[in-house]
Short mmCIF file of C-alpha atoms in Angstrom, two decimals:
data_model
loop_
_atom_site.label_atom_id
_atom_site.label_comp_id
_atom_site.label_asym_id
_atom_site.label_seq_id
_atom_site.Cartn_x
_atom_site.Cartn_y
_atom_site.Cartn_z
CA MET A 1 -189.00 -39.94 -146.45
CA GLU A 2 -193.06 -39.71 -145.98
CA SER A 3 -194.62 -41.70 -143.06
CA LEU A 4 -196.15 -44.89 -143.77
CA GLN A 5 -199.00 -45.65 -141.15
CA LEU A 6 -199.66 -49.03 -139.47
CA ALA A 7 -201.84 -49.85 -137.64
CA ARG A 8 -200.80 -52.88 -135.46
CA PRO A 9 -199.16 -53.43 -137.41
CA THR A 10 -201.09 -52.89 -140.94
CA ARG A 11 -204.45 -54.08 -142.08
CA ARG A 12 -203.33 -53.64 -145.47
CA PRO A 13 -201.38 -56.73 -147.75
CA LEU A 14 -198.49 -57.41 -147.46
CA ARG A 15 -197.82 -57.46 -150.91
CA GLN A 16 -199.87 -54.44 -151.66
CA VAL A 17 -197.26 -52.36 -148.80
CA VAL A 18 -193.65 -53.97 -151.08
CA VAL A 19 -195.18 -52.38 -153.77
CA ASP A 20 -196.23 -49.14 -152.65
CA ALA A 21 -192.74 -48.33 -151.47
CA ALA A 22 -191.40 -49.32 -154.68
CA GLN A 23 -192.91 -47.34 -156.41
CA ARG A 24 -192.24 -44.40 -152.96
CA PHE A 25 -189.01 -46.14 -152.47
CA GLY A 26 -187.21 -47.98 -155.16
CA ARG A 27 -187.60 -51.74 -154.95
CA LYS A 28 -183.97 -51.44 -152.28
CA LYS A 29 -185.93 -49.89 -149.06
CA ALA A 30 -189.45 -51.79 -150.07
CA ILE A 31 -187.49 -54.91 -149.63
CA GLU A 32 -187.07 -53.13 -145.96
CA VAL A 33 -190.38 -52.00 -145.66
CA GLY A 34 -191.43 -55.89 -146.22
CA ARG A 35 -188.86 -57.02 -143.46
CA MET A 36 -190.08 -53.90 -140.98
CA HIS A 37 -194.05 -55.72 -141.66
CA LEU A 38 -193.72 -58.68 -141.13
CA PHE A 39 -191.14 -58.66 -137.98
CA LEU A 40 -193.19 -56.47 -136.62
CA ASP A 41 -196.29 -58.06 -136.99
CA GLU A 42 -194.12 -61.24 -135.25
CA LEU A 43 -193.84 -59.37 -132.32
CA GLY A 44 -196.99 -57.53 -131.41
CA PRO A 45 -196.21 -55.11 -130.61
CA PRO A 46 -199.55 -53.25 -128.30
CA ALA A 47 -200.91 -50.60 -129.74
CA ASP A 48 -200.94 -49.17 -133.43
CA GLY A 49 -198.04 -46.91 -134.47
CA VAL A 50 -196.23 -44.59 -137.09
CA LEU A 51 -193.57 -45.80 -139.92
CA VAL A 52 -191.30 -44.00 -140.59
CA ALA A 53 -188.48 -44.76 -143.59
CA GLY A 54 -184.81 -43.79 -143.15
CA GLU A 55 -181.63 -43.66 -142.92
CA THR A 56 -179.79 -43.28 -140.71
CA PRO A 57 -180.83 -45.54 -138.45
CA ASP A 58 -183.26 -47.54 -141.27
CA PHE A 59 -186.39 -47.00 -139.29
CA THR A 60 -188.00 -45.42 -136.82
CA TYR A 61 -191.57 -46.61 -135.29
CA THR A 62 -193.63 -44.82 -133.11
CA THR A 63 -195.88 -45.74 -130.49
CA ALA A 64 -197.36 -45.81 -127.53
CA GLY A 65 -195.59 -42.93 -126.61
CA ARG A 66 -191.85 -44.06 -127.27
CA ARG A 67 -189.74 -43.39 -130.69
CA ILE A 68 -187.86 -47.00 -130.98
CA GLY A 69 -185.47 -46.68 -134.16
CA ILE A 70 -184.27 -49.29 -135.36
CA GLU A 71 -181.61 -50.75 -138.06
CA ILE A 72 -181.67 -53.28 -140.54
CA ARG A 73 -178.82 -55.35 -140.87
CA THR A 74 -179.24 -58.64 -143.49
CA LEU A 75 -176.38 -61.53 -143.15
CA PHE A 76 -175.47 -64.02 -145.37
CA ASP A 77 -172.15 -65.98 -146.97
CA ASN A 78 -171.01 -64.08 -149.55
CA ARG A 79 -168.65 -66.42 -150.76
CA PRO A 80 -170.95 -69.12 -152.32
CA VAL A 81 -172.95 -66.95 -153.88
CA GLU A 82 -169.40 -65.34 -155.26
CA ASP A 83 -168.74 -68.73 -156.05
CA ALA A 84 -172.45 -68.87 -158.05
CA ALA A 85 -171.90 -66.01 -160.71
CA ARG A 86 -168.20 -67.23 -161.21
CA ARG A 87 -169.02 -70.23 -162.51
CA GLU A 88 -171.18 -68.60 -164.51
CA ARG A 89 -168.29 -66.81 -165.88
CA ILE A 90 -165.84 -69.69 -166.82
CA VAL A 91 -168.66 -71.44 -168.98
CA THR A 92 -169.34 -67.94 -170.44
CA GLU A 93 -166.24 -67.29 -171.51
CA ALA A 94 -165.08 -70.95 -172.47
CA GLN A 95 -168.43 -70.17 -174.93
CA LYS A 96 -166.48 -67.25 -176.33
CA LEU A 97 -162.82 -68.59 -176.79
CA ALA A 98 -165.28 -71.99 -178.37
CA ALA A 99 -166.98 -69.03 -180.86
CA GLY A 100 -165.98 -69.95 -184.64
CA ASN A 101 -165.90 -73.37 -184.31
CA ALA A 102 -168.29 -75.04 -186.44
CA ARG A 103 -168.46 -78.86 -183.66
CA PHE A 104 -170.15 -75.71 -181.30
CA ASP A 105 -172.78 -74.63 -184.03
CA ARG A 106 -176.14 -74.96 -182.73
CA ARG A 107 -175.64 -76.80 -179.85
CA ARG A 108 -176.28 -76.81 -175.75
CA LEU A 109 -174.04 -76.99 -172.85
CA TRP A 110 -175.21 -77.49 -169.49
CA VAL A 111 -171.82 -77.81 -167.29
CA THR A 112 -171.59 -79.45 -163.66
CA PHE A 113 -168.84 -78.18 -162.04
CA GLY A 114 -167.71 -80.98 -158.86
CA ASN A 115 -165.67 -80.25 -156.43
CA ALA A 116 -162.26 -78.62 -156.96
CA PRO A 117 -161.04 -75.61 -155.95
CA LEU A 118 -162.56 -73.03 -158.47
CA PRO A 119 -159.29 -70.92 -160.67
CA THR A 120 -159.38 -68.04 -162.13
CA VAL A 121 -161.94 -68.08 -165.01
CA LYS A 122 -159.12 -67.67 -168.30
CA GLU A 123 -157.93 -70.61 -166.60
CA GLY A 124 -161.34 -72.26 -165.70
CA ALA A 125 -162.83 -71.71 -169.40
CA GLU A 126 -159.23 -72.54 -171.12
CA GLU A 127 -160.23 -75.91 -169.11
CA LEU A 128 -163.71 -76.50 -170.49
CA VAL A 129 -162.26 -75.88 -174.36
CA ARG A 130 -160.32 -78.65 -173.63
CA GLN A 131 -162.39 -81.45 -171.97
CA LEU A 132 -164.89 -80.64 -174.51
CA ASP A 133 -162.24 -81.94 -176.99
CA ARG A 134 -163.71 -84.98 -176.03
CA LEU A 135 -166.97 -84.29 -176.97
CA PRO A 136 -168.12 -86.43 -180.22
CA PRO A 137 -168.30 -83.52 -183.15
CA THR A 138 -171.99 -84.86 -184.94
CA PRO A 139 -174.58 -82.26 -183.38
CA GLU A 140 -176.53 -85.06 -181.05
CA ILE A 141 -177.19 -85.53 -177.30
CA ALA A 142 -172.68 -86.32 -175.97
CA LYS A 143 -172.06 -86.39 -172.54
CA ILE A 144 -168.69 -86.14 -170.72
CA SER A 145 -168.29 -88.15 -167.66
CA ASN A 146 -165.70 -87.10 -164.86
CA ASP A 147 -165.21 -87.64 -160.62
CA ARG A 148 -166.70 -85.79 -158.42
CA SER A 149 -163.91 -84.61 -157.50
CA SER A 150 -162.98 -82.92 -161.00
CA LEU A 151 -163.36 -79.76 -162.30
CA PHE A 152 -166.06 -80.35 -164.10
CA SER A 153 -167.87 -83.04 -162.99
CA GLU A 154 -170.49 -83.47 -166.49
CA ILE A 155 -170.84 -82.18 -169.37
CA SER A 156 -173.65 -82.67 -171.12
CA ALA A 157 -174.05 -81.17 -175.05
CA PHE A 158 -177.75 -81.06 -176.84
CA PRO A 159 -178.73 -80.63 -180.56
CA ASN A 160 -180.77 -76.94 -180.16
CA ASP A 161 -181.55 -74.46 -183.19
CA THR A 162 -183.24 -71.74 -180.93
CA ASP A 163 -181.36 -71.48 -177.22
CA THR A 164 -177.35 -72.24 -177.95
CA ARG A 165 -175.94 -70.41 -174.55
CA TRP A 166 -173.74 -72.46 -172.71
CA ARG A 167 -174.92 -72.08 -168.94
CA ALA A 168 -173.68 -74.09 -165.24
CA VAL A 169 -175.70 -75.77 -163.36
CA GLY A 170 -176.84 -74.75 -160.31
CA LYS A 171 -174.61 -76.16 -157.52
CA ALA A 172 -176.23 -77.54 -154.42
CA GLU A 173 -175.47 -76.20 -151.27
CA SER A 174 -175.86 -76.92 -147.87
CA PRO A 175 -177.00 -73.42 -146.24
CA GLU A 176 -174.23 -73.18 -143.03
CA GLU A 177 -174.47 -72.39 -139.34
CA LEU A 178 -174.34 -69.10 -137.81
CA THR A 179 -171.75 -68.84 -135.34
CA GLN A 180 -171.12 -66.05 -132.41
CA PRO A 181 -169.01 -64.37 -133.49
CA VAL A 182 -169.84 -64.10 -137.04
CA LEU A 183 -173.09 -62.22 -134.66
CA GLN A 184 -171.56 -59.91 -133.56
CA ARG A 185 -169.06 -58.71 -135.72
CA ALA A 186 -172.65 -58.17 -137.67
CA VAL A 187 -172.64 -56.54 -134.49
CA ASN A 188 -170.39 -53.91 -133.82
CA GLU A 189 -170.38 -52.83 -138.01
CA LYS A 190 -173.54 -51.35 -136.75
CA ASP A 191 -173.10 -49.79 -133.50
CA SER A 192 -170.11 -48.20 -134.43
CA LYS A 193 -172.61 -45.36 -136.08
CA ALA A 194 -175.11 -46.15 -133.01
CA ARG A 195 -174.61 -42.62 -131.26
CA GLN A 196 -176.41 -41.25 -134.66
CA TYR A 197 -178.98 -42.94 -134.45
CA ARG A 198 -180.00 -42.43 -131.06
CA ARG A 199 -180.11 -38.97 -131.40
CA ASP A 200 -184.55 -38.56 -132.13
CA CYS A 201 -184.66 -41.53 -130.89
CA THR A 202 -185.42 -42.94 -127.15
CA GLU A 203 -185.23 -46.29 -128.09
CA LEU A 204 -182.86 -47.95 -130.72
CA TRP A 205 -183.23 -51.21 -132.03
CA LEU A 206 -181.58 -53.58 -134.12
CA LEU A 207 -183.09 -56.36 -136.49
CA VAL A 208 -180.72 -58.87 -138.39
CA VAL A 209 -181.96 -61.39 -140.79
CA LEU A 210 -181.02 -64.48 -142.17
CA PRO A 211 -182.17 -64.52 -145.77
CA PHE A 212 -183.33 -67.59 -147.07
CA PHE A 213 -181.64 -66.11 -150.11
CA PRO A 214 -181.92 -62.29 -151.91
CA ALA A 215 -181.08 -63.75 -155.38
CA GLN A 216 -183.53 -66.58 -154.01
CA LYS A 217 -181.94 -69.42 -155.28
CA PRO A 218 -182.47 -72.06 -152.18
CA ALA A 219 -179.39 -72.13 -148.62
CA PHE A 220 -176.90 -70.54 -151.26
CA GLY A 221 -175.53 -68.51 -148.43
CA GLN A 222 -177.99 -69.45 -146.18
CA LEU A 223 -176.81 -68.80 -142.46
CA ARG A 224 -179.21 -71.21 -140.18
CA ARG A 225 -179.50 -69.47 -136.66
CA PRO A 226 -178.69 -72.88 -134.42
CA ALA A 227 -180.17 -73.83 -131.35
CA ALA A 228 -177.35 -72.95 -129.38
CA ALA A 229 -178.28 -68.80 -130.34
CA GLU A 230 -180.57 -69.03 -127.08
CA ARG A 231 -177.72 -68.92 -124.61
CA TRP A 232 -175.57 -66.20 -126.67
CA ILE A 233 -175.27 -62.98 -125.34
CA LEU A 234 -173.58 -59.90 -127.92
CA ARG A 235 -172.07 -57.18 -126.18
CA THR A 236 -173.79 -53.72 -128.25
CA ALA A 237 -174.59 -50.33 -128.28
CA PHE A 238 -178.22 -50.94 -129.13
CA ASP A 239 -180.89 -51.83 -126.22
CA ARG A 240 -182.33 -54.84 -128.23
CA VAL A 241 -181.40 -57.23 -131.33
CA PHE A 242 -183.38 -59.33 -132.83
CA MET A 243 -182.75 -61.76 -135.08
CA PHE A 244 -185.39 -63.05 -138.60
CA GLU A 245 -184.82 -66.39 -139.94
CA ASP A 246 -186.75 -66.40 -143.17
CA ASP A 247 -186.79 -70.31 -143.48
CA SER A 248 -188.12 -71.30 -140.18
CA ASP A 249 -191.98 -72.01 -138.89
CA VAL A 250 -190.50 -69.48 -135.97
CA PRO A 251 -188.85 -67.08 -137.72
CA LEU A 252 -188.54 -64.17 -134.93
CA HIS A 253 -185.86 -64.20 -131.69
CA GLU A 254 -184.19 -61.98 -129.17
CA VAL A 255 -180.56 -61.87 -128.39
CA ASP A 256 -179.69 -61.09 -125.24
CA THR A 257 -177.32 -58.19 -124.58
CA VAL A 258 -174.64 -56.95 -121.88
CA PRO A 259 -174.14 -53.08 -122.45
CA LEU A 260 -171.05 -51.75 -124.30
CA LYS A 261 -168.60 -50.30 -121.88
CA PRO A 262 -167.74 -46.49 -122.44
CA ALA A 263 -164.73 -45.79 -124.32
#
């Protein structure tokens, strides 16, 4: 890949840097380029350098005679993301099952899920259709309310001639605290390729990103860095490990490390 010139580390607006990178490398790499600019801005390297986008590692940063390989690992809890997708599929499948029923012509539904464990898409869709028998047949605003411990805590129906899609209402999620074992496992995954990353580098860094959420839905899958992380020590083949927390006034932190023992 072609090099990206940085001036301590960049004097260009970040938005324009990411747009240019998307045109040259694609959306996924452009997101990583944006991460690297934010990281280097926070780190404040002592001299200007040249950032080169690659794959093994993700980037090399050459500055003051040093060639630093930087690998990026985005870390979030995938369970809330998967659950949100399953809720959407349950509602979509229920609308398919109810297709052809005149009671639901030109009616829009909003479905709020409760705290019950999510069933399969088929089971959930069938249960939702059974719940809808409680709605009045007239095309008016109507609501079904259940206990929060139920699968569906609230189902709202609205008359609507233009938008008849059924939707799962977004469920509030709270960020989880990152733990040292979870972080160590993420580092271990990258350690397996450290020797390959190091071939053309004088130093090797790992940047672990805790995103606000990749799909810009606040808190879904988000992991927060706890205060206890100041005392964590990671065993790793990387020379330095950093954590970058998007949703923080002080986003960048370095984690103490000790070298891996020879195999």
